[in-house]
Structure formats: C-alpha cells, structure tokens
Amino acid sequence: VVESGVSIGSGAVCKPGVVLGEDCSIGKDCVLYPGVILYPGVTLGDRVVLHGGCVIGADGFGYARERSGRYVKFPQLGTVVIEDDVEVGANTAIDRGALNVTRIGCGSKLDNLVMVGHNCQIGEDVVVAGCSAFSGSTEVGDRSVIGGHVVCSGHLKIGADVRVGGASVIIRDLKEPGDYMGYP
C-alpha cells in the first residue's frame, strides 16, 4: 500500500504486504521485506534494510494523568528518521517522537525484536542485539554495542563507545566508554 505523498528512491524494493503511510520518504536502494509498516511522515535514508514485520513510526507510549487519575493520550506529533546504511531486524518497533524526531544514526544495526521508544536518539554505527528495549528519550552514543535483552530506563544518556553485556538493566547514565554488565 502506497499512500499519498510517498517518495521512493531509485532501486528501492518493497516486498509484498508493505504499507507506506502518507508523506513517507524512502531513499535509494532500500529493501523493505514483507509486512513492514511505515506510519505517515517516516524518512528512510539510502540503503536502509527493514526486515519483515518492522513497525516504524507508531505512536509512543505517551500519556498524561489527569487529576481524576485517568490517563489521557499525549498526541505523538513527531516522526522517525532512519539514516543511511541502517539495517533493522524482524519485528522491531521504532516509535515516532512525541514532538520531535526519533533518530537511528548512519550505519547502525538493530537485531530482531528491538524496541526503540519515542524521542530516542541512536547514534552512528551502533549495534543492538535482539530483545533489547530503550524507553523514551534515551540517547545512545556512536559506536556503542548493546547486548541481547538489555533494557534501559527512559531519559538516559549512554555515551559513545559503551559496551553493555546481555541481560543488563540500565538505570542511570553511562557516560564513560567501556564495558558494563548487570545493573550498571
């Protein structure tokens, strides 16, 4: 499905069942495997590969609590930008920014079943193994390596060249390059 205002670069391939929402921009030589969904306004750079079942640009988990205790949806008005040479594994979800942009930097590789919350900023050449999750507004510095099943609280800063071992839980900023594991 290609909705209005979509631009698709030369050499890009969209496999069966791909949905491109209004005003999406797909760069040159991208490959979108079956079942990929791009919500309206998503931008893909050149040579981006999205494996089957990826959902890019859905609303983030943004709610405000009223005095009554009831939760009201906070409008998710931002978008997602995935820069050049990024590969995203099957069934990965990348939420749109609440007001700004969720960004995946050039050359980054995300494995299957990764969750990137709204407003996250993933740097360049970052590698994220499967089943990892980043709560909203998390920043990950360039060249960082995130092991499998790492979960990260929101609004944290992970510096450049940080390596986090599998099954870790990140609950504070990790500003210095190096190796972390467990509950750093």
PDB file of C-alpha atoms in Angstrom:
ATOM      1  CA  VAL A   1       0.000   0.000   0.000  1.00  0.00           C
ATOM      2  CA  VAL A   2       1.410   3.357  -1.018  1.00  0.00           C
ATOM      3  CA  GLU A   3      -0.483   6.337   0.367  1.00  0.00           C
ATOM      4  CA  SER A   4      -0.387   9.889  -0.993  1.00  0.00           C
ATOM      5  CA  GLY A   5       2.782  11.957  -0.951  1.00  0.00           C
ATOM      6  CA  VAL A   6       5.185   8.988  -0.707  1.00  0.00           C
ATOM      7  CA  SER A   7       8.531   9.258  -2.475  1.00  0.00           C
ATOM      8  CA  ILE A   8      10.543   6.123  -3.293  1.00  0.00           C
ATOM      9  CA  GLY A   9      14.185   6.356  -4.391  1.00  0.00           C
ATOM     10  CA  SER A  10      15.641   4.530  -7.370  1.00  0.00           C
ATOM     11  CA  GLY A  11      16.482   0.890  -6.810  1.00  0.00           C
ATOM     12  CA  ALA A  12      14.307   0.598  -3.697  1.00  0.00           C
ATOM     13  CA  VAL A  13      12.391  -2.666  -3.296  1.00  0.00           C
ATOM     14  CA  CYS A  14       9.148  -3.113  -1.371  1.00  0.00           C
ATOM     15  CA  LYS A  15       8.167  -6.761  -0.866  1.00  0.00           C
ATOM     16  CA  PRO A  16       4.543  -7.983  -0.513  1.00  0.00           C
ATOM     17  CA  GLY A  17       2.466  -6.557   2.306  1.00  0.00           C
ATOM     18  CA  VAL A  18       4.497  -3.377   2.840  1.00  0.00           C
ATOM     19  CA  VAL A  19       2.488  -0.322   3.908  1.00  0.00           C
ATOM     20  CA  LEU A  20       3.877   3.170   3.283  1.00  0.00           C
ATOM     21  CA  GLY A  21       1.896   5.854   5.095  1.00  0.00           C
ATOM     22  CA  GLU A  22       1.302   9.367   3.780  1.00  0.00           C
ATOM     23  CA  ASP A  23       4.338  11.526   3.081  1.00  0.00           C
ATOM     24  CA  CYS A  24       6.944   8.832   3.768  1.00  0.00           C
ATOM     25  CA  SER A  25      10.295   9.207   2.054  1.00  0.00           C
ATOM     26  CA  ILE A  26      12.263   6.109   1.046  1.00  0.00           C
ATOM     27  CA  GLY A  27      15.870   6.579  -0.071  1.00  0.00           C
ATOM     28  CA  LYS A  28      17.765   4.845  -2.870  1.00  0.00           C
ATOM     29  CA  ASP A  29      18.431   1.093  -2.841  1.00  0.00           C
ATOM     30  CA  CYS A  30      16.361   0.381   0.285  1.00  0.00           C
ATOM     31  CA  VAL A  31      14.829  -3.056   0.864  1.00  0.00           C
ATOM     32  CA  LEU A  32      11.584  -3.379   2.816  1.00  0.00           C
ATOM     33  CA  TYR A  33      10.711  -7.026   3.472  1.00  0.00           C
ATOM     34  CA  PRO A  34       7.156  -8.410   3.787  1.00  0.00           C
ATOM     35  CA  GLY A  35       4.891  -6.857   6.358  1.00  0.00           C
ATOM     36  CA  VAL A  36       6.921  -3.710   7.020  1.00  0.00           C
ATOM     37  CA  ILE A  37       4.740  -0.775   8.074  1.00  0.00           C
ATOM     38  CA  LEU A  38       5.862   2.848   7.887  1.00  0.00           C
ATOM     39  CA  TYR A  39       3.475   5.249   9.565  1.00  0.00           C
ATOM     40  CA  PRO A  40       2.969   8.695   7.970  1.00  0.00           C
ATOM     41  CA  GLY A  41       5.944  11.014   7.678  1.00  0.00           C
ATOM     42  CA  VAL A  42       8.736   8.465   8.258  1.00  0.00           C
ATOM     43  CA  THR A  43      12.022   9.112   6.426  1.00  0.00           C
ATOM     44  CA  LEU A  44      14.473   6.395   5.369  1.00  0.00           C
ATOM     45  CA  GLY A  45      17.926   7.274   4.051  1.00  0.00           C
ATOM     46  CA  ASP A  46      19.721   5.326   1.346  1.00  0.00           C
ATOM     47  CA  ARG A  47      20.423   1.574   1.552  1.00  0.00           C
ATOM     48  CA  VAL A  48      18.188   1.007   4.578  1.00  0.00           C
ATOM     49  CA  VAL A  49      17.075  -2.613   5.102  1.00  0.00           C
ATOM     50  CA  LEU A  50      13.934  -3.288   7.151  1.00  0.00           C
ATOM     51  CA  HIS A  51      13.178  -6.955   7.791  1.00  0.00           C
ATOM     52  CA  GLY A  52       9.696  -8.448   7.973  1.00  0.00           C
ATOM     53  CA  GLY A  53       7.223  -7.136  10.482  1.00  0.00           C
ATOM     54  CA  CYS A  54       9.019  -3.900  11.384  1.00  0.00           C
ATOM     55  CA  VAL A  55       6.694  -1.135  12.528  1.00  0.00           C
ATOM     56  CA  ILE A  56       8.273   2.281  12.165  1.00  0.00           C
ATOM     57  CA  GLY A  57       6.605   5.461  13.384  1.00  0.00           C
ATOM     58  CA  ALA A  58       3.758   4.163  15.542  1.00  0.00           C
ATOM     59  CA  ASP A  59       2.725   6.331  18.473  1.00  0.00           C
ATOM     60  CA  GLY A  60       4.963   6.199  21.515  1.00  0.00           C
ATOM     61  CA  PHE A  61       3.655   5.301  24.940  1.00  0.00           C
ATOM     62  CA  GLY A  62       2.784   8.872  25.862  1.00  0.00           C
ATOM     63  CA  TYR A  63       0.061   9.578  28.372  1.00  0.00           C
ATOM     64  CA  ALA A  64      -0.642  12.359  30.851  1.00  0.00           C
ATOM     65  CA  ARG A  65      -2.511  11.650  34.055  1.00  0.00           C
ATOM     66  CA  GLU A  66      -5.490  13.814  34.884  1.00  0.00           C
ATOM     67  CA  ARG A  67      -6.380  14.825  38.440  1.00  0.00           C
ATOM     68  CA  SER A  68      -9.073  12.168  38.377  1.00  0.00           C
ATOM     69  CA  GLY A  69      -6.366   9.540  37.853  1.00  0.00           C
ATOM     70  CA  ARG A  70      -7.456   8.770  34.331  1.00  0.00           C
ATOM     71  CA  TYR A  71      -4.788   8.642  31.628  1.00  0.00           C
ATOM     72  CA  VAL A  72      -5.174  10.801  28.530  1.00  0.00           C
ATOM     73  CA  LYS A  73      -3.184  10.233  25.371  1.00  0.00           C
ATOM     74  CA  PHE A  74      -0.498  12.843  24.697  1.00  0.00           C
ATOM     75  CA  PRO A  75      -0.513  13.494  20.928  1.00  0.00           C
ATOM     76  CA  GLN A  76       2.502  11.949  19.221  1.00  0.00           C
ATOM     77  CA  LEU A  77       3.275  14.604  16.599  1.00  0.00           C
ATOM     78  CA  GLY A  78       6.920  13.842  15.776  1.00  0.00           C
ATOM     79  CA  THR A  79       8.405  11.416  13.301  1.00  0.00           C
ATOM     80  CA  VAL A  80      11.180   8.876  12.721  1.00  0.00           C
ATOM     81  CA  VAL A  81      14.332   9.377  10.663  1.00  0.00           C
ATOM     82  CA  ILE A  82      16.446   6.346   9.832  1.00  0.00           C
ATOM     83  CA  GLU A  83      19.725   7.432   8.269  1.00  0.00           C
ATOM     84  CA  ASP A  84      21.819   5.763   5.533  1.00  0.00           C
ATOM     85  CA  ASP A  85      23.071   2.155   5.723  1.00  0.00           C
ATOM     86  CA  VAL A  86      20.916   1.100   8.694  1.00  0.00           C
ATOM     87  CA  GLU A  87      19.603  -2.458   8.987  1.00  0.00           C
ATOM     88  CA  VAL A  88      16.668  -3.248  11.268  1.00  0.00           C
ATOM     89  CA  GLY A  89      15.737  -6.822  12.227  1.00  0.00           C
ATOM     90  CA  ALA A  90      12.378  -8.533  12.046  1.00  0.00           C
ATOM     91  CA  ASN A  91       9.527  -7.420  14.287  1.00  0.00           C
ATOM     92  CA  THR A  92      11.387  -4.396  15.595  1.00  0.00           C
ATOM     93  CA  ALA A  93       9.347  -1.340  16.619  1.00  0.00           C
ATOM     94  CA  ILE A  94      10.604   2.241  16.464  1.00  0.00           C
ATOM     95  CA  ASP A  95       8.164   4.818  17.860  1.00  0.00           C
ATOM     96  CA  ARG A  96       7.705   8.290  16.438  1.00  0.00           C
ATOM     97  CA  GLY A  97       8.831  11.231  18.531  1.00  0.00           C
ATOM     98  CA  ALA A  98       6.255  12.849  20.754  1.00  0.00           C
ATOM     99  CA  LEU A  99       7.025  16.322  19.414  1.00  0.00           C
ATOM    100  CA  ASN A 100      10.349  15.927  17.599  1.00  0.00           C
ATOM    101  CA  VAL A 101      12.274  13.119  15.910  1.00  0.00           C
ATOM    102  CA  THR A 102      13.248   9.607  16.898  1.00  0.00           C
ATOM    103  CA  ARG A 103      16.525   9.039  15.035  1.00  0.00           C
ATOM    104  CA  ILE A 104      18.610   5.989  14.114  1.00  0.00           C
ATOM    105  CA  GLY A 105      22.092   7.091  13.004  1.00  0.00           C
ATOM    106  CA  CYS A 106      24.056   6.090   9.902  1.00  0.00           C
ATOM    107  CA  GLY A 107      25.378   2.558   9.788  1.00  0.00           C
ATOM    108  CA  SER A 108      23.566   1.322  12.891  1.00  0.00           C
ATOM    109  CA  LYS A 109      22.326  -2.266  13.069  1.00  0.00           C
ATOM    110  CA  LEU A 110      19.331  -3.332  15.166  1.00  0.00           C
ATOM    111  CA  ASP A 111      18.582  -7.028  15.617  1.00  0.00           C
ATOM    112  CA  ASN A 112      15.170  -8.710  15.736  1.00  0.00           C
ATOM    113  CA  LEU A 113      12.620  -7.722  18.384  1.00  0.00           C
ATOM    114  CA  VAL A 114      14.237  -4.445  19.418  1.00  0.00           C
ATOM    115  CA  MET A 115      12.040  -1.670  20.860  1.00  0.00           C
ATOM    116  CA  VAL A 116      13.033   1.974  20.440  1.00  0.00           C
ATOM    117  CA  GLY A 117      10.746   4.353  22.335  1.00  0.00           C
ATOM    118  CA  HIS A 118       9.671   7.829  21.297  1.00  0.00           C
ATOM    119  CA  ASN A 119      12.303  10.579  21.072  1.00  0.00           C
ATOM    120  CA  CYS A 120      15.243   8.151  21.316  1.00  0.00           C
ATOM    121  CA  GLN A 121      18.454   9.142  19.569  1.00  0.00           C
ATOM    122  CA  ILE A 122      20.576   6.165  18.481  1.00  0.00           C
ATOM    123  CA  GLY A 123      23.995   7.302  17.253  1.00  0.00           C
ATOM    124  CA  GLU A 124      26.045   6.203  14.259  1.00  0.00           C
ATOM    125  CA  ASP A 125      27.413   2.662  13.886  1.00  0.00           C
ATOM    126  CA  VAL A 126      25.584   1.412  16.981  1.00  0.00           C
ATOM    127  CA  VAL A 127      24.874  -2.328  17.238  1.00  0.00           C
ATOM    128  CA  VAL A 128      21.879  -3.551  19.269  1.00  0.00           C
ATOM    129  CA  ALA A 129      21.247  -7.278  19.802  1.00  0.00           C
ATOM    130  CA  GLY A 130      17.804  -8.869  19.911  1.00  0.00           C
ATOM    131  CA  CYS A 131      15.114  -8.283  22.524  1.00  0.00           C
ATOM    132  CA  SER A 132      16.689  -5.040  23.765  1.00  0.00           C
ATOM    133  CA  ALA A 133      14.459  -2.113  24.653  1.00  0.00           C
ATOM    134  CA  PHE A 134      15.035   1.625  25.046  1.00  0.00           C
ATOM    135  CA  SER A 135      12.451   3.654  26.921  1.00  0.00           C
ATOM    136  CA  GLY A 136      11.583   7.087  25.575  1.00  0.00           C
ATOM    137  CA  SER A 137      14.133   9.876  25.186  1.00  0.00           C
ATOM    138  CA  THR A 138      17.168   7.610  25.661  1.00  0.00           C
ATOM    139  CA  GLU A 139      20.338   8.677  23.828  1.00  0.00           C
ATOM    140  CA  VAL A 140      22.928   6.136  22.686  1.00  0.00           C
ATOM    141  CA  GLY A 141      26.342   7.415  21.572  1.00  0.00           C
ATOM    142  CA  ASP A 142      28.200   6.470  18.407  1.00  0.00           C
ATOM    143  CA  ARG A 143      29.803   3.023  18.092  1.00  0.00           C
ATOM    144  CA  SER A 144      28.142   1.635  21.211  1.00  0.00           C
ATOM    145  CA  VAL A 145      27.363  -2.089  21.412  1.00  0.00           C
ATOM    146  CA  ILE A 146      24.241  -3.214  23.286  1.00  0.00           C
ATOM    147  CA  GLY A 147      23.974  -6.941  24.076  1.00  0.00           C
ATOM    148  CA  GLY A 148      20.835  -9.028  23.809  1.00  0.00           C
ATOM    149  CA  HIS A 149      17.921  -8.446  26.159  1.00  0.00           C
ATOM    150  CA  VAL A 150      19.291  -5.194  27.569  1.00  0.00           C
ATOM    151  CA  VAL A 151      16.600  -2.891  28.916  1.00  0.00           C
ATOM    152  CA  CYS A 152      17.070   0.795  29.503  1.00  0.00           C
ATOM    153  CA  SER A 153      15.078   3.225  31.634  1.00  0.00           C
ATOM    154  CA  GLY A 154      13.994   6.388  29.857  1.00  0.00           C
ATOM    155  CA  HIS A 155      15.679   9.764  29.583  1.00  0.00           C
ATOM    156  CA  LEU A 156      19.185   8.286  29.976  1.00  0.00           C
ATOM    157  CA  LYS A 157      22.414   9.044  28.149  1.00  0.00           C
ATOM    158  CA  ILE A 158      24.667   6.212  27.025  1.00  0.00           C
ATOM    159  CA  GLY A 159      27.957   7.642  25.813  1.00  0.00           C
ATOM    160  CA  ALA A 160      29.975   6.789  22.719  1.00  0.00           C
ATOM    161  CA  ASP A 161      31.930   3.517  22.677  1.00  0.00           C
ATOM    162  CA  VAL A 162      29.965   1.978  25.555  1.00  0.00           C
ATOM    163  CA  ARG A 163      29.542  -1.812  25.522  1.00  0.00           C
ATOM    164  CA  VAL A 164      26.721  -3.319  27.587  1.00  0.00           C
ATOM    165  CA  GLY A 165      26.607  -7.084  28.202  1.00  0.00           C
ATOM    166  CA  GLY A 166      23.491  -9.125  27.565  1.00  0.00           C
ATOM    167  CA  ALA A 167      20.601  -9.222  30.048  1.00  0.00           C
ATOM    168  CA  SER A 168      21.698  -5.981  31.698  1.00  0.00           C
ATOM    169  CA  VAL A 169      19.384  -3.305  33.068  1.00  0.00           C
ATOM    170  CA  ILE A 170      20.482   0.290  32.606  1.00  0.00           C
ATOM    171  CA  ILE A 171      19.039   2.605  35.259  1.00  0.00           C
ATOM    172  CA  ARG A 172      21.493   5.518  35.155  1.00  0.00           C
ATOM    173  CA  ASP A 173      23.599   7.393  32.598  1.00  0.00           C
ATOM    174  CA  LEU A 174      26.672   5.562  31.270  1.00  0.00           C
ATOM    175  CA  LYS A 175      28.834   8.445  30.093  1.00  0.00           C
ATOM    176  CA  GLU A 176      32.311   6.859  30.021  1.00  0.00           C
ATOM    177  CA  PRO A 177      33.411   4.450  27.264  1.00  0.00           C
ATOM    178  CA  GLY A 178      33.945   0.899  28.430  1.00  0.00           C
ATOM    179  CA  ASP A 179      32.282  -2.367  29.392  1.00  0.00           C
ATOM    180  CA  TYR A 180      29.210  -2.601  31.629  1.00  0.00           C
ATOM    181  CA  MET A 181      27.169  -5.597  32.744  1.00  0.00           C
ATOM    182  CA  GLY A 182      24.402  -6.405  35.208  1.00  0.00           C
ATOM    183  CA  TYR A 183      22.786  -3.353  36.787  1.00  0.00           C
ATOM    184  CA  PRO A 184      25.347  -0.648  35.940  1.00  0.00           C
TER     185      PRO A 184
END
